[in-house]
PDB file of C-alpha atoms in Angstrom:
ATOM      1  CA  UNK A 165     203.296  77.171  95.985  1.00  0.00           C
ATOM      2  CA  UNK A 166     202.514  80.245  98.033  1.00  0.00           C
ATOM      3  CA  UNK A 167     200.392  82.556  95.904  1.00  0.00           C
ATOM      4  CA  UNK A 168     198.204  85.643  96.128  1.00  0.00           C
ATOM      5  CA  UNK A 169     195.920  86.580  93.240  1.00  0.00           C
ATOM      6  CA  UNK A 170     194.074  89.898  93.189  1.00  0.00           C
ATOM      7  CA  UNK A 171     190.912  90.543  91.212  1.00  0.00           C
ATOM      8  CA  UNK A 172     188.039  92.996  90.974  1.00  0.00           C
ATOM      9  CA  UNK A 173     189.815  95.980  89.457  1.00  0.00           C
ATOM     10  CA  UNK A 174     188.358  98.022  86.630  1.00  0.00           C
ATOM     11  CA  UNK A 175     187.210 101.439  85.499  1.00  0.00           C
ATOM     12  CA  UNK A 176     184.770 103.196  87.824  1.00  0.00           C
ATOM     13  CA  UNK A 177     183.307 106.685  87.976  1.00  0.00           C
ATOM     14  CA  UNK A 178     184.194 109.089  90.787  1.00  0.00           C
ATOM     15  CA  UNK A 179     181.976 108.613  93.819  1.00  0.00           C
ATOM     16  CA  UNK A 180     181.175 104.987  93.001  1.00  0.00           C
ATOM     17  CA  UNK A 181     182.255 101.811  94.806  1.00  0.00           C
ATOM     18  CA  UNK A 182     184.373  98.779  93.988  1.00  0.00           C
ATOM     19  CA  UNK A 183     185.373  95.649  95.912  1.00  0.00           C
ATOM     20  CA  UNK A 184     188.740  94.028  95.396  1.00  0.00           C
ATOM     21  CA  UNK A 185     189.496  90.413  96.281  1.00  0.00           C
ATOM     22  CA  UNK A 186     192.738  88.601  96.981  1.00  0.00           C
ATOM     23  CA  UNK A 187     192.693  84.803  96.815  1.00  0.00           C
ATOM     24  CA  UNK A 188     195.388  83.079  98.858  1.00  0.00           C
ATOM     25  CA  UNK A 189     196.779  79.596  98.308  1.00  0.00           C
ATOM     26  CA  UNK A 190     199.731  77.468  99.358  1.00  0.00           C
ATOM     27  CA  UNK A 191     199.763  78.566 102.997  1.00  0.00           C
ATOM     28  CA  UNK A 192     197.503  78.698 106.059  1.00  0.00           C
ATOM     29  CA  UNK A 193     195.748  81.985 105.265  1.00  0.00           C
ATOM     30  CA  UNK A 194     193.986  82.159 108.631  1.00  0.00           C
ATOM     31  CA  UNK A 195     197.332  82.394 110.441  1.00  0.00           C
ATOM     32  CA  UNK A 196     198.581  85.537 108.732  1.00  0.00           C
ATOM     33  CA  UNK A 197     198.046  89.273 108.974  1.00  0.00           C
ATOM     34  CA  UNK A 198     197.382  90.693 105.502  1.00  0.00           C
ATOM     35  CA  UNK A 199     197.861  94.082 103.817  1.00  0.00           C
ATOM     36  CA  UNK A 200     196.723  96.119 100.854  1.00  0.00           C
ATOM     37  CA  UNK A 201     199.337  98.352  99.201  1.00  0.00           C
ATOM     38  CA  UNK A 202     198.758 100.548  96.143  1.00  0.00           C
ATOM     39  CA  UNK A 203     200.848 102.257  93.501  1.00  0.00           C
ATOM     40  CA  UNK A 204     199.542 105.163  91.455  1.00  0.00           C
ATOM     41  CA  UNK A 205     200.782 105.395  87.860  1.00  0.00           C
ATOM     42  CA  UNK A 206     204.428 106.440  87.848  1.00  0.00           C
ATOM     43  CA  UNK A 207     204.450 106.834  91.629  1.00  0.00           C
ATOM     44  CA  UNK A 208     205.781 104.942  94.628  1.00  0.00           C
ATOM     45  CA  UNK A 209     204.239 102.350  96.896  1.00  0.00           C
ATOM     46  CA  UNK A 210     201.637 103.484  99.424  1.00  0.00           C
ATOM     47  CA  UNK A 211     200.418 101.337 102.299  1.00  0.00           C
ATOM     48  CA  UNK A 212     196.613 101.246 102.401  1.00  0.00           C
ATOM     49  CA  UNK A 213     195.338  98.924 105.109  1.00  0.00           C
ATOM     50  CA  UNK A 214     196.113  95.945 107.337  1.00  0.00           C
ATOM     51  CA  UNK A 215     193.967  93.274 108.987  1.00  0.00           C
ATOM     52  CA  UNK A 216     194.994  90.801 111.671  1.00  0.00           C
ATOM     53  CA  UNK A 217     194.857  87.046 111.134  1.00  0.00           C
ATOM     54  CA  UNK A 218     191.412  86.738 112.676  1.00  0.00           C
ATOM     55  CA  UNK A 219     189.986  90.035 111.467  1.00  0.00           C
ATOM     56  CA  UNK A 220     189.774  91.514 114.943  1.00  0.00           C
ATOM     57  CA  UNK A 221     192.168  94.381 114.281  1.00  0.00           C
ATOM     58  CA  UNK A 222     192.150  96.655 111.254  1.00  0.00           C
ATOM     59  CA  UNK A 223     193.998  99.861 110.440  1.00  0.00           C
ATOM     60  CA  UNK A 224     193.835 102.199 107.443  1.00  0.00           C
ATOM     61  CA  UNK A 225     196.026 104.898 106.012  1.00  0.00           C
ATOM     62  CA  UNK A 226     194.706 108.410 106.616  1.00  0.00           C
ATOM     63  CA  UNK A 227     194.239 108.853 102.859  1.00  0.00           C
ATOM     64  CA  UNK A 228     191.493 106.192 102.753  1.00  0.00           C
ATOM     65  CA  UNK A 229     190.037 106.393 106.262  1.00  0.00           C
ATOM     66  CA  UNK A 230     186.264 106.390 106.274  1.00  0.00           C
ATOM     67  CA  UNK A 231     186.103 105.300 102.621  1.00  0.00           C
ATOM     68  CA  UNK A 232     187.930 101.955 102.387  1.00  0.00           C
ATOM     69  CA  UNK A 233     187.265  98.859 104.514  1.00  0.00           C
ATOM     70  CA  UNK A 234     189.531  95.844 104.712  1.00  0.00           C
ATOM     71  CA  UNK A 235     188.015  92.471 105.586  1.00  0.00           C
ATOM     72  CA  UNK A 236     188.681  88.764 105.213  1.00  0.00           C
ATOM     73  CA  UNK A 237     186.884  85.432 104.972  1.00  0.00           C
ATOM     74  CA  UNK A 238     189.183  82.749 106.344  1.00  0.00           C
ATOM     75  CA  UNK A 239     186.786  80.009 105.247  1.00  0.00           C
ATOM     76  CA  UNK A 240     187.342  81.141 101.658  1.00  0.00           C
ATOM     77  CA  UNK A 241     191.043  82.053 102.007  1.00  0.00           C
ATOM     78  CA  UNK A 242     190.183  85.481 100.657  1.00  0.00           C
ATOM     79  CA  UNK A 243     191.065  89.060 101.565  1.00  0.00           C
ATOM     80  CA  UNK A 244     188.865  91.970 100.505  1.00  0.00           C
ATOM     81  CA  UNK A 245     189.060  95.739 100.101  1.00  0.00           C
ATOM     82  CA  UNK A 246     185.749  97.566  99.872  1.00  0.00           C
ATOM     83  CA  UNK A 247     186.363 100.954  98.295  1.00  0.00           C
ATOM     84  CA  UNK A 248     183.614 103.577  98.533  1.00  0.00           C
ATOM     85  CA  UNK A 249     183.423 107.217  97.435  1.00  0.00           C
ATOM     86  CA  UNK A 250     186.237 106.655  94.986  1.00  0.00           C
ATOM     87  CA  UNK A 251     188.311 109.602  93.813  1.00  0.00           C
ATOM     88  CA  UNK A 252     190.607 110.146  90.846  1.00  0.00           C
ATOM     89  CA  UNK A 253     193.584 109.946  93.214  1.00  0.00           C
ATOM     90  CA  UNK A 254     192.621 106.376  94.122  1.00  0.00           C
ATOM     91  CA  UNK A 255     193.654 105.315  90.608  1.00  0.00           C
ATOM     92  CA  UNK A 256     196.413 102.753  91.144  1.00  0.00           C
ATOM     93  CA  UNK A 257     197.535  99.172  90.983  1.00  0.00           C
ATOM     94  CA  UNK A 258     196.389  97.505  94.186  1.00  0.00           C
ATOM     95  CA  UNK A 259     198.524  94.728  95.650  1.00  0.00           C
ATOM     96  CA  UNK A 260     197.734  92.379  98.508  1.00  0.00           C
ATOM     97  CA  UNK A 261     200.643  91.208 100.627  1.00  0.00           C
ATOM     98  CA  UNK A 262     201.216  88.694 103.390  1.00  0.00           C
ATOM     99  CA  UNK A 263     202.847  89.792 106.610  1.00  0.00           C
ATOM    100  CA  UNK A 264     205.450  87.538 108.121  1.00  0.00           C
ATOM    101  CA  UNK A 265     206.944  87.987 111.554  1.00  0.00           C
ATOM    102  CA  UNK A 266     209.817  86.795 113.655  1.00  0.00           C
ATOM    103  CA  UNK A 267     211.627  87.569 116.842  1.00  0.00           C
ATOM    104  CA  UNK A 268     215.107  88.031 118.163  1.00  0.00           C
ATOM    105  CA  UNK A 269     216.126  87.997 121.815  1.00  0.00           C
ATOM    106  CA  UNK A 270     214.183  91.041 122.903  1.00  0.00           C
ATOM    107  CA  UNK A 271     212.109  92.268 119.987  1.00  0.00           C
ATOM    108  CA  UNK A 272     209.680  91.185 117.294  1.00  0.00           C
ATOM    109  CA  UNK A 273     209.934  92.188 113.669  1.00  0.00           C
ATOM    110  CA  UNK A 274     207.443  92.254 110.826  1.00  0.00           C
ATOM    111  CA  UNK A 275     207.668  92.399 107.046  1.00  0.00           C
ATOM    112  CA  UNK A 276     205.653  91.774 103.889  1.00  0.00           C
ATOM    113  CA  UNK A 277     207.117  88.711 102.275  1.00  0.00           C
ATOM    114  CA  UNK A 278     204.654  87.566  99.596  1.00  0.00           C
ATOM    115  CA  UNK A 279     202.895  89.857  97.126  1.00  0.00           C
ATOM    116  CA  UNK A 280     200.310  89.329  94.436  1.00  0.00           C
ATOM    117  CA  UNK A 281     200.716  90.672  90.910  1.00  0.00           C
ATOM    118  CA  UNK A 282     198.170  93.423  91.492  1.00  0.00           C
ATOM    119  CA  UNK A 283     194.848  94.555  90.051  1.00  0.00           C
ATOM    120  CA  UNK A 284     194.343  97.931  88.373  1.00  0.00           C
ATOM    121  CA  UNK A 285     191.725 100.416  89.510  1.00  0.00           C
ATOM    122  CA  UNK A 286     190.997 103.451  87.344  1.00  0.00           C
ATOM    123  CA  UNK A 287     188.686 106.148  88.653  1.00  0.00           C
ATOM    124  CA  UNK A 288     187.539 108.320  85.801  1.00  0.00           C
ATOM    125  CA  UNK A 289     184.380 109.855  84.426  1.00  0.00           C
TER     126      UNK A 289
ATOM    127  CA  UNK B 210     201.935 109.019 108.203  1.00  0.00           C
ATOM    128  CA  UNK B 211     204.596 110.793 106.158  1.00  0.00           C
ATOM    129  CA  UNK B 212     206.583 108.887 103.572  1.00  0.00           C
ATOM    130  CA  UNK B 213     210.151 107.937 104.353  1.00  0.00           C
ATOM    131  CA  UNK B 214     212.772 109.986 102.496  1.00  0.00           C
ATOM    132  CA  UNK B 215     214.866 108.308  99.811  1.00  0.00           C
ATOM    133  CA  UNK B 216     217.045 109.831  97.068  1.00  0.00           C
ATOM    134  CA  UNK B 217     215.145 109.886  93.794  1.00  0.00           C
ATOM    135  CA  UNK B 218     217.961 108.257  91.884  1.00  0.00           C
ATOM    136  CA  UNK B 219     221.380 106.679  92.233  1.00  0.00           C
ATOM    137  CA  UNK B 220     223.702 105.183  89.668  1.00  0.00           C
ATOM    138  CA  UNK B 221     226.818 103.087  89.412  1.00  0.00           C
ATOM    139  CA  UNK B 222     228.890 101.092  86.966  1.00  0.00           C
ATOM    140  CA  UNK B 223     228.958  97.298  86.863  1.00  0.00           C
ATOM    141  CA  UNK B 224     231.060  95.932  89.695  1.00  0.00           C
ATOM    142  CA  UNK B 225     230.782  99.076  91.791  1.00  0.00           C
ATOM    143  CA  UNK B 226     228.815  99.540  95.013  1.00  0.00           C
ATOM    144  CA  UNK B 227     225.933 101.894  95.678  1.00  0.00           C
ATOM    145  CA  UNK B 228     224.107 102.816  98.860  1.00  0.00           C
ATOM    146  CA  UNK B 229     220.500 103.986  99.104  1.00  0.00           C
ATOM    147  CA  UNK B 230     219.444 105.829 102.229  1.00  0.00           C
ATOM    148  CA  UNK B 231     216.011 105.882 103.846  1.00  0.00           C
ATOM    149  CA  UNK B 232     215.317 108.512 106.474  1.00  0.00           C
ATOM    150  CA  UNK B 233     212.346 108.441 108.797  1.00  0.00           C
ATOM    151  CA  UNK B 234     211.649 109.397 112.381  1.00  0.00           C
ATOM    152  CA  UNK B 235     211.786 107.875 115.843  1.00  0.00           C
ATOM    153  CA  UNK B 236     208.167 106.771 115.273  1.00  0.00           C
ATOM    154  CA  UNK B 237     209.057 104.477 112.392  1.00  0.00           C
ATOM    155  CA  UNK B 238     212.609 103.666 111.228  1.00  0.00           C
ATOM    156  CA  UNK B 239     214.231 104.743 114.479  1.00  0.00           C
ATOM    157  CA  UNK B 240     211.680 103.071 116.709  1.00  0.00           C
ATOM    158  CA  UNK B 241     211.512  99.567 115.243  1.00  0.00           C
ATOM    159  CA  UNK B 242     213.748  96.970 113.635  1.00  0.00           C
ATOM    160  CA  UNK B 243     210.992  96.199 111.137  1.00  0.00           C
ATOM    161  CA  UNK B 244     212.701  97.938 108.222  1.00  0.00           C
ATOM    162  CA  UNK B 245     212.565  96.143 104.895  1.00  0.00           C
ATOM    163  CA  UNK B 246     213.631  96.845 101.325  1.00  0.00           C
ATOM    164  CA  UNK B 247     211.901  95.938  98.072  1.00  0.00           C
ATOM    165  CA  UNK B 248     213.118  95.769  94.496  1.00  0.00           C
ATOM    166  CA  UNK B 249     210.630  96.506  91.729  1.00  0.00           C
ATOM    167  CA  UNK B 250     211.208  96.080  88.019  1.00  0.00           C
ATOM    168  CA  UNK B 251     208.852  97.891  85.592  1.00  0.00           C
ATOM    169  CA  UNK B 252     205.423  96.324  85.472  1.00  0.00           C
ATOM    170  CA  UNK B 253     206.266  93.793  88.185  1.00  0.00           C
ATOM    171  CA  UNK B 254     205.252  93.344  91.793  1.00  0.00           C
ATOM    172  CA  UNK B 255     207.696  94.374  94.525  1.00  0.00           C
ATOM    173  CA  UNK B 256     210.175  91.719  95.639  1.00  0.00           C
ATOM    174  CA  UNK B 257     211.452  91.493  99.209  1.00  0.00           C
ATOM    175  CA  UNK B 258     215.233  91.952  99.349  1.00  0.00           C
ATOM    176  CA  UNK B 259     215.952  92.779 103.016  1.00  0.00           C
ATOM    177  CA  UNK B 260     213.926  92.436 106.225  1.00  0.00           C
ATOM    178  CA  UNK B 261     214.587  93.103 109.913  1.00  0.00           C
ATOM    179  CA  UNK B 262     217.031  95.828 108.800  1.00  0.00           C
ATOM    180  CA  UNK B 263     219.711  93.435 107.560  1.00  0.00           C
ATOM    181  CA  UNK B 264     218.381  89.924 106.973  1.00  0.00           C
ATOM    182  CA  UNK B 265     218.215  88.491 103.447  1.00  0.00           C
ATOM    183  CA  UNK B 266     215.431  86.114 102.344  1.00  0.00           C
ATOM    184  CA  UNK B 267     216.494  82.866 100.781  1.00  0.00           C
ATOM    185  CA  UNK B 268     217.546  83.394  97.181  1.00  0.00           C
ATOM    186  CA  UNK B 269     218.601  87.028  97.511  1.00  0.00           C
ATOM    187  CA  UNK B 270     222.308  87.421  96.648  1.00  0.00           C
ATOM    188  CA  UNK B 271     224.654  88.427  99.448  1.00  0.00           C
ATOM    189  CA  UNK B 272     225.591  91.448  97.331  1.00  0.00           C
ATOM    190  CA  UNK B 273     222.555  93.049  98.970  1.00  0.00           C
ATOM    191  CA  UNK B 274     222.981  94.212 102.555  1.00  0.00           C
ATOM    192  CA  UNK B 275     221.115  96.473 104.942  1.00  0.00           C
ATOM    193  CA  UNK B 276     221.909  98.537 108.003  1.00  0.00           C
ATOM    194  CA  UNK B 277     220.415 101.188 110.247  1.00  0.00           C
ATOM    195  CA  UNK B 278     221.694 104.049 112.348  1.00  0.00           C
ATOM    196  CA  UNK B 279     219.222 106.108 114.315  1.00  0.00           C
ATOM    197  CA  UNK B 280     216.376 107.210 112.065  1.00  0.00           C
ATOM    198  CA  UNK B 281     218.157 106.286 108.811  1.00  0.00           C
ATOM    199  CA  UNK B 282     218.293 102.879 107.176  1.00  0.00           C
ATOM    200  CA  UNK B 283     220.525 102.011 104.229  1.00  0.00           C
ATOM    201  CA  UNK B 284     220.603  99.445 101.459  1.00  0.00           C
ATOM    202  CA  UNK B 285     223.983  98.673  99.919  1.00  0.00           C
ATOM    203  CA  UNK B 286     224.365  96.783  96.675  1.00  0.00           C
ATOM    204  CA  UNK B 287     227.894  95.663  95.940  1.00  0.00           C
ATOM    205  CA  UNK B 288     229.257  94.219  92.702  1.00  0.00           C
ATOM    206  CA  UNK B 289     226.528  95.923  90.668  1.00  0.00           C
ATOM    207  CA  UNK B 290     225.041  93.894  87.864  1.00  0.00           C
ATOM    208  CA  UNK B 291     222.851  94.978  84.978  1.00  0.00           C
ATOM    209  CA  UNK B 292     219.848  93.141  86.412  1.00  0.00           C
ATOM    210  CA  UNK B 293     220.029  95.259  89.574  1.00  0.00           C
ATOM    211  CA  UNK B 294     218.676  98.214  87.608  1.00  0.00           C
ATOM    212  CA  UNK B 295     215.241  98.761  89.173  1.00  0.00           C
ATOM    213  CA  UNK B 296     213.304 100.866  91.646  1.00  0.00           C
ATOM    214  CA  UNK B 297     214.024 100.267  95.325  1.00  0.00           C
ATOM    215  CA  UNK B 298     211.677 101.041  98.203  1.00  0.00           C
ATOM    216  CA  UNK B 299     212.261 101.007 101.932  1.00  0.00           C
ATOM    217  CA  UNK B 300     209.402 100.204 104.275  1.00  0.00           C
ATOM    218  CA  UNK B 301     208.986 100.526 108.019  1.00  0.00           C
ATOM    219  CA  UNK B 302     206.505  99.367 110.598  1.00  0.00           C
ATOM    220  CA  UNK B 303     205.230 102.359 112.612  1.00  0.00           C
ATOM    221  CA  UNK B 304     203.072 100.894 115.345  1.00  0.00           C
ATOM    222  CA  UNK B 305     199.633 100.203 113.907  1.00  0.00           C
ATOM    223  CA  UNK B 306     200.648 101.676 110.564  1.00  0.00           C
ATOM    224  CA  UNK B 307     203.208 101.103 107.869  1.00  0.00           C
ATOM    225  CA  UNK B 308     205.090 103.602 105.738  1.00  0.00           C
ATOM    226  CA  UNK B 309     207.060 103.331 102.515  1.00  0.00           C
ATOM    227  CA  UNK B 310     209.825 105.474 101.106  1.00  0.00           C
ATOM    228  CA  UNK B 311     209.236 107.432  97.927  1.00  0.00           C
ATOM    229  CA  UNK B 312     211.455 105.072  95.963  1.00  0.00           C
ATOM    230  CA  UNK B 313     214.907 105.272  94.394  1.00  0.00           C
ATOM    231  CA  UNK B 314     215.650 104.523  90.758  1.00  0.00           C
ATOM    232  CA  UNK B 315     218.926 102.652  90.411  1.00  0.00           C
ATOM    233  CA  UNK B 316     220.628 103.013  87.048  1.00  0.00           C
ATOM    234  CA  UNK B 317     223.493 100.681  86.139  1.00  0.00           C
ATOM    235  CA  UNK B 318     225.668 102.667  83.746  1.00  0.00           C
TER     236      UNK B 318
END
């Protein structure tokens, strides 16, 4: 079945780096745009980054610009999030999500339809 | 990239209806039909409930419906059931970026 499994979370000191992975299965990974979304403890969802199906287009939230890099390896069906210069406020559960799309007569629409269970990142000294 | 505005909490009794609003701007909610809603139970991943403003994925009960007027989207849950108690988040495409609402806690009395 369609599945996303995140890994790579853990406890890291401020200023250090961490790389998250998201393994995809059950669908043609190379055909889909993918996202990272995070949720700080007791807080709401925050969009982090998106990457197009072929990796040619990437966008980040302002809160992580210059520090986080999204990438993918379609040969390994895996999405990544390289997180550098980590801060306490980056502490969160990080989810990967698949973007689906469709179209009506005169417009396209997009939405995140499949989510992983998340991996926890704690930034603390 | 400002968060969409949702009420922090709503409540209703079993069988009643509740509506959760989600207010953005012409750059997100008002500018695109890519508004979706997610349900999240404690400790669980978000679950897609509504996409393209008003479409329901397979398996989502028709008690859940969505709409939009201008810069405000709404999620209505009719015939409330105990299992509907959860956090609900709206989400909108905003060009190259995406934005979520702050979340609404639904309590079934």
